[in-house]
Amino acid sequence: MPQYIQFIFLLTSIFTSTSSSPSSSPKNLTLIGSAHIANNSIILTQEITACNSRSYSLNGRILHSYPIRFFNSSSNATVSFSTRFTFKITPPPPPCIPGDGIAFLIASDPNSLPHSSGYMGLPDSPISDPFFAIELDTSFNPGLGDINDNHLGLDVNSIVSVASIDLTSQGVYLKSGKRITVWIEYRDPEKIIRVWIGYMDSKPEHSVLSLPIDISKILREFMYVGFSASNGRGSSIHSIEKIQFHTFESLTPNLQMETRSSRSCLICYPEDPVVEDYEITLYHDNHKDNRVLELAFGLLFLTGFLIIISSLIIVYCICLNKRRTLRQRFRDHPQMYRFQETEIPKKIKLADIRSATKGFDQNRIIGQGASSIVYEAYLPSCGNVAVKRFCKVNQSISLGNQFATELATMVGCLRHKNLVQLHGWCSEGNELVLVYEYMSNGSLDKILHKRSNNRPLTFEKRLNILLGISSALVYLHEECERQIIHRDVKTCNIMLDADFNAKLGDFGLAEEADGDDSVGYAREVVGDGG
């Protein structure tokens, strides 16, 4: 019962937990082109359904709605900055080709950026308004100086990169469909930019790009920060999941530029006079109105779940009580259960049976019927046994049914001193075998018809045989919980042990009685003469 309680608590926590739903338009972001919000992410590009389409898809771009100060005219100082963002590029299935890629962008005038698709949405020709970009390129264009279709590049006022890094050698694959995190730091006092990239949430120890560069020459007093992506003639889904951006006015050498918050947001007020944080908020905080609806659905699911669990517990208690009642009945009336507690016979490997019968040697045959042959054998786990081998299943479908019927009957509740006991069974390929206890005096018909070397049966032995078979039939018809009709009682199916105690065997034609109709059906002629 403790397992049920733990399960209830687990499901309760699942159903009552509320999930945040994305808003349609973040208040501090501007969505341009095909950019939109979905699945708690910013989706920059749409996937093209027709791979052979000759038309270009729209590019997608997001920009912070308000410009960010990069140059202080009063102090004549350029700020340092750091950013961290997590993105994912989901490539299309073959034979479609991937898109162009995604780029982190700092631009002076968003209106100067092209609206046509291609080149990650960056300008493909010189413009008067400066821009800076870190591109994550998934399209190989030798004319632009690309080194391959999986590289990181630094662009200054041109889509021809100032520096490029092969990400394949770094163990990063942009088109893997996995979440990838990028860290970018620019220190103006040192005039150096560094870039880290990896699949983990923690920043790698070594940067993939470390380049001396003075970008203060292209930075205006106010510039826009964001991302741009395009597919060109390809088809990929470019998505942004987390973004953080920070500026530093008075950067000292010992000041760490790590982002100090893991929230998925953009603008916060500065915590000190030298640091200003711009954090992109991916989602609204005005989803409180939806919590009532979410709570209602959660309670509905919880109520239904508790009803199901309660029903299962009630059924379990009923079954447990019934089992206890049967056990108590056995203690109160032991004379009605003159058999051992049912044990399921074990499955025996065919190789062990072949070894015990010397490969089903004909010299070991001790009995033969219309559907099976019986061999004498020895198994280390059982001692001397009688191996009943059914004819090939593919020769007669009914033989497989006889095997299944006999096995099911013996496994049920047939543990009686006057019933031949089943030790094991085997069903491998076309071989169907039942392993019974060995009856040293064979069948009754051999003795009655003097086909054995035994002396004629005395009156006492004959009476003992009749009483034993009668006891077995009374047990089958009246005392067994599942009333069984043997339907094939004859001398060749009555086996004798070393002391001439009779045991009834061969239940291949047996049926379970179920009222007067089943008993009447069981009186039909079945089996063979004997």
XYZ file of C-alpha atoms in Angstrom:
530
model
C 0.000 0.000 0.000
C 2.841 2.512 0.522
C 3.603 2.207 -3.205
C 0.077 3.391 -4.007
C 0.465 6.402 -1.708
C 3.793 7.376 -3.257
C 2.265 7.057 -6.731
C -0.669 9.275 -5.731
C 1.683 11.957 -4.430
C 3.728 11.754 -7.628
C 0.720 12.154 -9.899
C -0.661 14.889 -7.655
C 2.497 16.916 -8.121
C 2.299 16.390 -11.875
C -1.345 17.350 -12.317
C -1.323 20.328 -9.952
C 1.838 21.898 -11.355
C 1.102 24.807 -13.676
C 2.965 25.311 -16.899
C 3.919 28.722 -18.181
C 2.448 29.574 -21.521
C 4.206 31.972 -23.881
C 2.668 35.258 -24.749
C 1.965 36.326 -28.259
C 4.159 39.451 -28.225
C 6.920 40.227 -25.686
C 6.672 43.880 -24.695
C 10.422 44.638 -25.012
C 11.034 42.839 -28.307
C 10.280 43.724 -31.894
C 9.496 40.732 -34.110
C 10.290 41.219 -37.790
C 9.558 39.035 -40.812
C 8.742 35.419 -40.013
C 9.744 35.689 -36.333
C 7.090 34.567 -33.851
C 6.663 33.075 -30.376
C 5.923 29.348 -29.981
C 6.706 26.563 -27.510
C 8.417 28.893 -25.032
C 10.894 29.970 -27.714
C 11.360 32.668 -30.314
C 11.077 31.038 -33.739
C 12.907 33.087 -36.349
C 12.217 31.103 -39.530
C 9.397 28.965 -40.863
C 10.023 25.477 -42.189
C 9.250 25.187 -45.907
C 6.843 22.334 -46.654
C 7.832 21.952 -50.310
C 11.555 21.275 -50.647
C 11.598 21.896 -54.387
C 10.136 25.372 -54.035
C 12.084 27.901 -56.082
C 10.985 30.835 -53.969
C 12.944 32.222 -51.059
C 11.455 32.164 -47.588
C 11.288 35.295 -45.459
C 14.026 35.958 -42.981
C 13.223 36.410 -39.324
C 14.656 38.973 -36.952
C 14.177 40.050 -33.340
C 15.540 43.298 -31.917
C 15.334 44.868 -28.524
C 12.635 47.489 -28.837
C 14.829 50.278 -27.474
C 18.398 51.164 -28.455
C 21.193 50.412 -25.993
C 23.951 52.891 -25.127
C 27.361 51.702 -26.367
C 29.236 55.030 -26.323
C 29.197 57.730 -23.654
C 29.774 61.042 -25.401
C 30.325 62.927 -22.145
C 33.149 60.641 -21.005
C 34.211 59.645 -24.508
C 34.206 55.988 -23.369
C 33.055 52.868 -25.200
C 31.341 50.220 -23.100
C 32.372 46.609 -22.831
C 29.633 44.013 -23.158
C 28.853 40.346 -22.666
C 26.000 38.190 -23.867
C 24.820 34.640 -23.440
C 22.121 32.971 -25.499
C 20.813 29.471 -26.159
C 19.585 28.518 -29.606
C 18.615 25.465 -31.633
C 18.692 24.804 -35.374
C 16.369 21.988 -36.436
C 17.303 20.776 -39.928
C 14.684 19.499 -42.402
C 14.344 15.817 -43.326
C 16.070 14.680 -46.533
C 16.060 15.555 -49.360
C 15.482 19.123 -48.180
C 18.581 21.244 -47.632
C 19.244 23.227 -44.415
C 18.862 26.970 -44.147
C 21.537 29.682 -43.893
C 22.014 29.935 -40.135
C 21.568 32.419 -37.322
C 23.503 35.534 -36.245
C 23.853 37.664 -33.104
C 23.538 41.249 -34.327
C 24.394 44.775 -33.160
C 23.117 47.343 -35.683
C 22.877 51.123 -35.687
C 19.728 51.341 -37.824
C 17.326 48.381 -38.073
C 15.656 49.936 -41.116
C 18.874 49.534 -43.095
C 18.809 45.747 -42.731
C 17.506 43.867 -45.798
C 14.038 42.342 -45.921
C 14.899 39.802 -48.628
C 15.876 36.302 -47.575
C 19.385 34.913 -47.528
C 22.722 35.554 -45.827
C 21.136 35.066 -42.362
C 19.247 38.333 -42.921
C 22.497 40.357 -42.919
C 23.350 42.988 -45.567
C 24.884 41.384 -48.659
C 26.295 44.678 -49.926
C 28.080 47.639 -48.293
C 25.814 49.987 -46.345
C 26.445 53.308 -44.654
C 25.058 52.175 -41.310
C 27.586 50.027 -39.401
C 26.791 46.640 -37.866
C 28.580 43.900 -35.953
C 27.591 40.213 -35.999
C 28.657 36.789 -34.757
C 27.312 34.392 -37.372
C 26.572 30.674 -36.866
C 26.649 29.650 -40.499
C 25.122 26.391 -41.811
C 25.395 27.198 -45.528
C 28.644 26.836 -47.477
C 29.191 29.777 -49.832
C 32.801 29.892 -51.144
C 32.145 33.255 -52.773
C 31.788 34.779 -49.300
C 34.912 33.108 -47.964
C 33.026 30.426 -45.995
C 35.296 27.612 -44.765
C 32.456 25.030 -44.572
C 28.780 24.682 -43.635
C 29.429 24.420 -39.881
C 31.419 27.446 -38.770
C 31.348 30.508 -36.541
C 32.306 33.849 -38.066
C 32.856 37.434 -36.925
C 31.396 40.042 -39.288
C 32.099 43.787 -39.250
C 30.062 45.863 -41.732
C 30.149 42.938 -44.192
C 28.958 39.356 -44.489
C 32.509 38.375 -45.413
C 33.836 37.304 -42.027
C 36.908 38.910 -40.468
C 37.633 35.583 -38.742
C 36.077 32.105 -38.969
C 36.297 29.017 -36.767
C 35.502 25.466 -37.888
C 33.091 24.183 -35.219
C 33.398 20.572 -36.357
C 36.880 20.437 -34.849
C 35.378 21.788 -31.613
C 32.827 18.954 -31.427
C 29.861 21.270 -32.067
C 27.388 20.611 -34.890
C 25.022 23.495 -35.559
C 22.515 21.332 -37.478
C 22.323 18.639 -34.781
C 18.942 19.876 -33.538
C 20.378 20.124 -30.000
C 20.385 23.148 -27.694
C 23.623 25.102 -28.066
C 24.763 27.960 -25.823
C 27.066 30.805 -26.918
C 28.960 33.259 -24.705
C 30.389 36.488 -26.228
C 32.579 38.983 -24.345
C 34.103 42.220 -25.614
C 36.556 44.076 -23.346
C 37.122 47.575 -24.663
C 40.193 48.341 -22.494
C 41.940 45.307 -23.981
C 40.340 45.685 -27.422
C 39.682 41.932 -27.590
C 36.625 39.772 -28.238
C 36.194 36.181 -27.068
C 33.551 33.593 -27.972
C 32.695 30.306 -26.254
C 30.250 27.674 -27.527
C 29.015 24.320 -26.242
C 26.097 22.036 -25.448
C 26.321 22.510 -21.665
C 24.835 25.317 -19.540
C 28.226 26.113 -18.006
C 30.765 28.105 -20.003
C 33.647 26.002 -21.375
C 37.116 26.634 -20.006
C 38.624 27.596 -23.358
C 37.169 29.981 -25.931
C 36.845 28.954 -29.582
C 37.598 32.495 -30.783
C 39.879 35.105 -29.211
C 40.582 38.017 -31.551
C 42.183 41.443 -30.959
C 39.798 43.949 -32.539
C 38.669 47.502 -31.872
C 34.961 47.674 -32.566
C 34.604 51.066 -30.918
C 35.120 52.573 -34.366
C 31.828 51.137 -35.602
C 29.815 51.613 -32.428
C 27.450 54.563 -32.328
C 26.163 56.076 -29.101
C 22.983 53.990 -29.334
C 22.594 50.715 -31.217
C 20.075 47.897 -31.451
C 20.784 44.356 -30.222
C 19.088 41.217 -31.510
C 19.231 38.170 -33.734
C 18.684 37.448 -37.396
C 18.203 34.202 -39.353
C 17.176 33.067 -42.815
C 16.647 29.914 -44.834
C 17.363 31.124 -48.361
C 16.327 28.182 -50.538
C 16.712 25.811 -47.600
C 14.380 24.861 -44.798
C 15.371 24.895 -41.111
C 13.757 26.028 -37.884
C 15.958 28.598 -36.107
C 14.864 29.208 -32.522
C 16.165 31.235 -29.570
C 15.372 30.028 -26.058
C 17.407 32.154 -23.609
C 19.066 35.546 -24.023
C 21.081 37.774 -21.675
C 23.011 40.930 -22.529
C 25.120 43.135 -20.220
C 27.134 46.313 -20.729
C 30.031 47.519 -18.571
C 31.171 51.165 -18.534
C 34.132 51.073 -16.147
C 35.523 47.600 -16.674
C 38.451 46.632 -14.467
C 40.749 43.695 -15.339
C 39.488 41.634 -12.378
C 35.786 42.158 -13.043
C 34.108 38.967 -14.223
C 31.775 39.427 -17.165
C 29.721 36.299 -16.418
C 25.976 36.817 -16.548
C 24.724 36.809 -12.997
C 21.221 35.582 -13.690
C 19.842 32.497 -15.398
C 16.464 34.098 -16.137
C 15.215 34.218 -19.713
C 14.701 37.967 -19.873
C 16.240 41.184 -21.389
C 16.232 44.532 -19.462
C 16.883 44.940 -15.731
C 18.097 48.000 -13.850
C 21.836 48.036 -13.109
C 22.933 46.599 -9.778
C 25.981 48.909 -9.587
C 27.116 52.056 -11.407
C 29.542 50.271 -13.708
C 27.286 47.514 -14.968
C 24.073 47.829 -16.947
C 22.031 44.725 -17.739
C 19.782 44.378 -20.734
C 17.832 41.139 -20.491
C 15.413 39.968 -23.145
C 12.114 38.829 -21.668
C 10.818 35.912 -23.663
C 7.441 35.764 -21.872
C 4.920 38.082 -20.298
C 4.204 38.170 -16.582
C 0.505 38.790 -17.286
C -0.463 35.128 -17.520
C -1.983 35.189 -14.029
C -5.451 35.190 -15.554
C -4.740 31.779 -17.030
C -3.796 30.258 -13.691
C -7.432 29.873 -12.643
C -8.140 27.858 -15.784
C -4.953 25.845 -15.329
C -5.855 25.139 -11.708
C -9.341 24.015 -12.735
C -7.941 21.571 -15.281
C -5.404 20.377 -12.735
C -8.113 19.683 -10.158
C -10.219 17.913 -12.789
C -7.351 15.619 -13.736
C -6.530 15.026 -10.066
C -10.131 14.118 -9.240
C -10.321 11.643 -12.114
C -6.993 10.142 -11.142
C -8.036 9.712 -7.498
C -11.254 7.986 -8.608
C -9.255 5.522 -10.731
C -6.780 4.835 -7.919
C -9.609 4.360 -5.408
C -11.292 1.867 -7.740
C -8.054 -0.084 -8.137
C -7.570 -0.189 -4.370
C -11.136 -1.471 -3.872
C -10.651 -4.215 -6.484
C -7.331 -5.152 -4.878
C -8.965 -5.418 -1.432
C -11.794 -7.579 -2.819
C -9.339 -9.977 -4.463
C -7.225 -10.102 -1.318
C -10.278 -10.851 0.822
C -11.372 -13.620 -1.554
C -7.935 -15.194 -1.387
C -7.993 -15.108 2.416
C -11.448 -16.716 2.388
C -10.196 -19.613 0.242
C -7.247 -20.146 2.562
C -9.538 -20.191 5.596
C -11.837 -22.697 3.850
C -8.840 -24.949 3.300
C -7.976 -24.814 7.009
C -11.564 -25.512 8.101
C -12.240 -28.346 5.617
C -8.985 -30.159 4.819
C -10.850 -33.283 3.717
C -12.124 -31.387 0.678
C -8.610 -30.559 -0.463
C -6.664 -33.785 -0.481
C -3.969 -32.386 -2.656
C -0.867 -30.313 -2.223
C -0.846 -26.599 -2.900
C -0.668 -26.004 -6.640
C 2.809 -25.511 -8.036
C 3.414 -24.561 -11.650
C 5.644 -27.193 -13.286
C 8.897 -25.868 -14.636
C 9.776 -25.586 -18.303
C 12.483 -28.065 -19.314
C 14.866 -27.474 -22.206
C 14.429 -29.715 -25.229
C 18.156 -30.448 -25.216
C 17.887 -31.890 -21.693
C 14.930 -34.046 -22.728
C 16.763 -35.344 -25.804
C 19.747 -36.213 -23.638
C 17.565 -37.986 -21.069
C 15.838 -40.105 -23.760
C 19.063 -40.744 -25.723
C 17.659 -38.773 -28.637
C 14.172 -40.317 -28.283
C 15.616 -43.810 -28.674
C 13.014 -46.406 -29.734
C 14.389 -48.827 -27.149
C 13.136 -46.450 -24.458
C 9.508 -46.448 -25.642
C 7.188 -47.684 -22.872
C 3.864 -46.646 -24.369
C 2.267 -45.369 -27.538
C -1.104 -43.838 -28.367
C -2.866 -42.212 -31.278
C -1.311 -38.812 -30.644
C 1.803 -39.396 -28.558
C 4.679 -41.703 -27.651
C 5.908 -42.229 -24.076
C 9.614 -42.752 -23.302
C 11.358 -43.807 -20.126
C 14.041 -41.282 -19.139
C 16.109 -39.953 -16.270
C 16.462 -36.282 -15.331
C 18.836 -35.230 -12.536
C 16.245 -32.814 -11.128
C 13.342 -35.310 -11.166
C 14.818 -38.811 -11.213
C 13.078 -41.453 -13.340
C 10.362 -39.881 -15.461
C 7.971 -40.712 -18.284
C 8.392 -38.380 -21.271
C 5.219 -37.968 -23.317
C 6.155 -36.714 -26.783
C 3.304 -35.464 -28.949
C 3.386 -35.986 -32.698
C 4.590 -33.095 -34.886
C 2.301 -30.093 -34.593
C 2.316 -29.467 -38.333
C 0.845 -32.938 -38.923
C -2.315 -32.254 -36.973
C -3.526 -29.003 -35.509
C -5.618 -30.922 -32.926
C -2.487 -32.377 -31.361
C -1.364 -28.917 -30.314
C -4.793 -28.412 -28.758
C -4.493 -31.712 -26.857
C -1.097 -30.670 -25.517
C -2.441 -27.285 -24.401
C -5.536 -28.860 -22.831
C -3.560 -31.472 -20.926
C -0.980 -28.967 -19.706
C -3.619 -26.451 -18.605
C -5.579 -29.158 -16.799
C -2.562 -30.501 -14.922
C -1.344 -27.030 -13.982
C -4.776 -25.998 -12.679
C -5.440 -27.824 -9.433
C -4.802 -31.509 -10.157
C -2.592 -32.445 -7.200
C -4.028 -35.732 -5.936
C -2.439 -38.993 -4.842
C -4.395 -40.931 -7.485
C -3.516 -38.621 -10.388
C -0.256 -38.917 -12.327
C 1.858 -35.916 -11.363
C 3.316 -33.540 -13.944
C 6.983 -32.600 -13.369
C 7.603 -30.330 -16.355
C 6.877 -29.417 -19.950
C 8.586 -28.274 -23.138
C 7.441 -26.399 -26.240
C 10.277 -25.642 -28.659
C 9.744 -25.433 -32.401
C 7.447 -28.298 -33.423
C 8.235 -30.363 -30.327
C 5.566 -30.646 -27.608
C 6.565 -32.674 -24.548
C 5.102 -33.354 -21.102
C 7.237 -34.924 -18.363
C 5.349 -37.077 -15.825
C 6.354 -39.121 -12.825
C 7.510 -42.625 -13.755
C 5.078 -45.504 -13.029
C 7.212 -48.624 -12.743
C 4.371 -51.155 -13.280
C 3.086 -49.452 -16.436
C -0.558 -49.359 -17.444
C -3.360 -51.566 -16.144
C -4.256 -52.965 -19.570
C -0.836 -54.603 -19.959
C -1.285 -56.505 -16.709
C -4.892 -57.492 -17.343
C -4.099 -58.747 -20.821
C -0.879 -60.428 -19.642
C 1.400 -58.266 -21.754
C 3.822 -57.967 -18.825
C 5.842 -60.329 -16.674
C 3.860 -59.505 -13.515
C 1.795 -62.128 -11.768
C -2.004 -61.957 -11.971
C -3.490 -59.296 -9.750
C -4.878 -60.431 -6.407
C -8.323 -59.451 -5.250
C -6.873 -56.966 -2.758
C -4.842 -55.223 -5.467
C -7.807 -55.105 -7.828
C -9.966 -53.573 -5.102
C -7.228 -51.061 -4.271
C -7.046 -50.069 -7.953
C -10.815 -49.556 -8.137
C -10.851 -47.485 -4.957
C -7.938 -45.353 -6.183
C -9.527 -44.575 -9.553
C -12.873 -43.913 -7.846
C -11.164 -41.491 -5.472
C -9.574 -39.690 -8.428
C -12.916 -39.382 -10.261
C -14.726 -38.153 -7.140
C -12.027 -35.532 -6.710
C -12.297 -34.436 -10.353
C -16.102 -34.301 -10.412
C -16.953 -33.002 -6.951
C -14.030 -31.884 -4.812
C -11.833 -29.987 -7.252
C -12.561 -26.266 -7.434
C -12.563 -26.607 -11.224
C -14.731 -29.640 -11.959
C -12.971 -31.735 -14.610
C -14.523 -34.395 -16.881
C -11.757 -36.777 -17.984
C -13.716 -38.209 -20.973
C -11.160 -40.948 -21.670
C -11.050 -43.271 -18.651
C -9.815 -46.713 -19.769
C -7.319 -49.325 -18.641
C -4.468 -47.995 -20.792
C -4.804 -44.597 -19.047
C -4.696 -46.131 -15.546
C -1.073 -46.304 -14.388
C 0.340 -48.430 -11.539
C 3.286 -47.515 -9.335
C 5.684 -49.931 -7.631
C 3.053 -50.806 -4.973
C 0.252 -51.212 -7.540
C -1.419 -47.989 -6.458
C -3.554 -46.700 -9.323
C -3.158 -43.239 -10.824
C -5.268 -41.752 -13.595
C -3.394 -40.087 -16.471
C -3.732 -38.734 -20.042
C -5.882 -35.586 -19.763
C -5.607 -34.642 -23.429
C -9.385 -34.876 -23.948
C -10.441 -33.482 -20.569
C -12.907 -30.617 -20.266
C -13.982 -28.327 -17.491
C -17.605 -28.860 -16.447
C -19.870 -25.818 -16.317
C -23.456 -26.741 -15.452
C -25.734 -29.356 -17.028
C -24.919 -28.350 -20.626
C -21.216 -28.975 -20.244
C -21.819 -32.334 -18.565
C -24.112 -33.365 -21.386
C -21.537 -32.362 -23.968
C -18.894 -34.371 -22.124
C -20.942 -37.556 -22.653
C -20.246 -37.502 -26.380
C -17.982 -40.264 -27.670
C -14.347 -39.144 -27.823
C -10.934 -40.798 -27.732
C -10.066 -44.181 -29.179
C -11.138 -47.648 -28.181
C -9.454 -49.230 -25.168
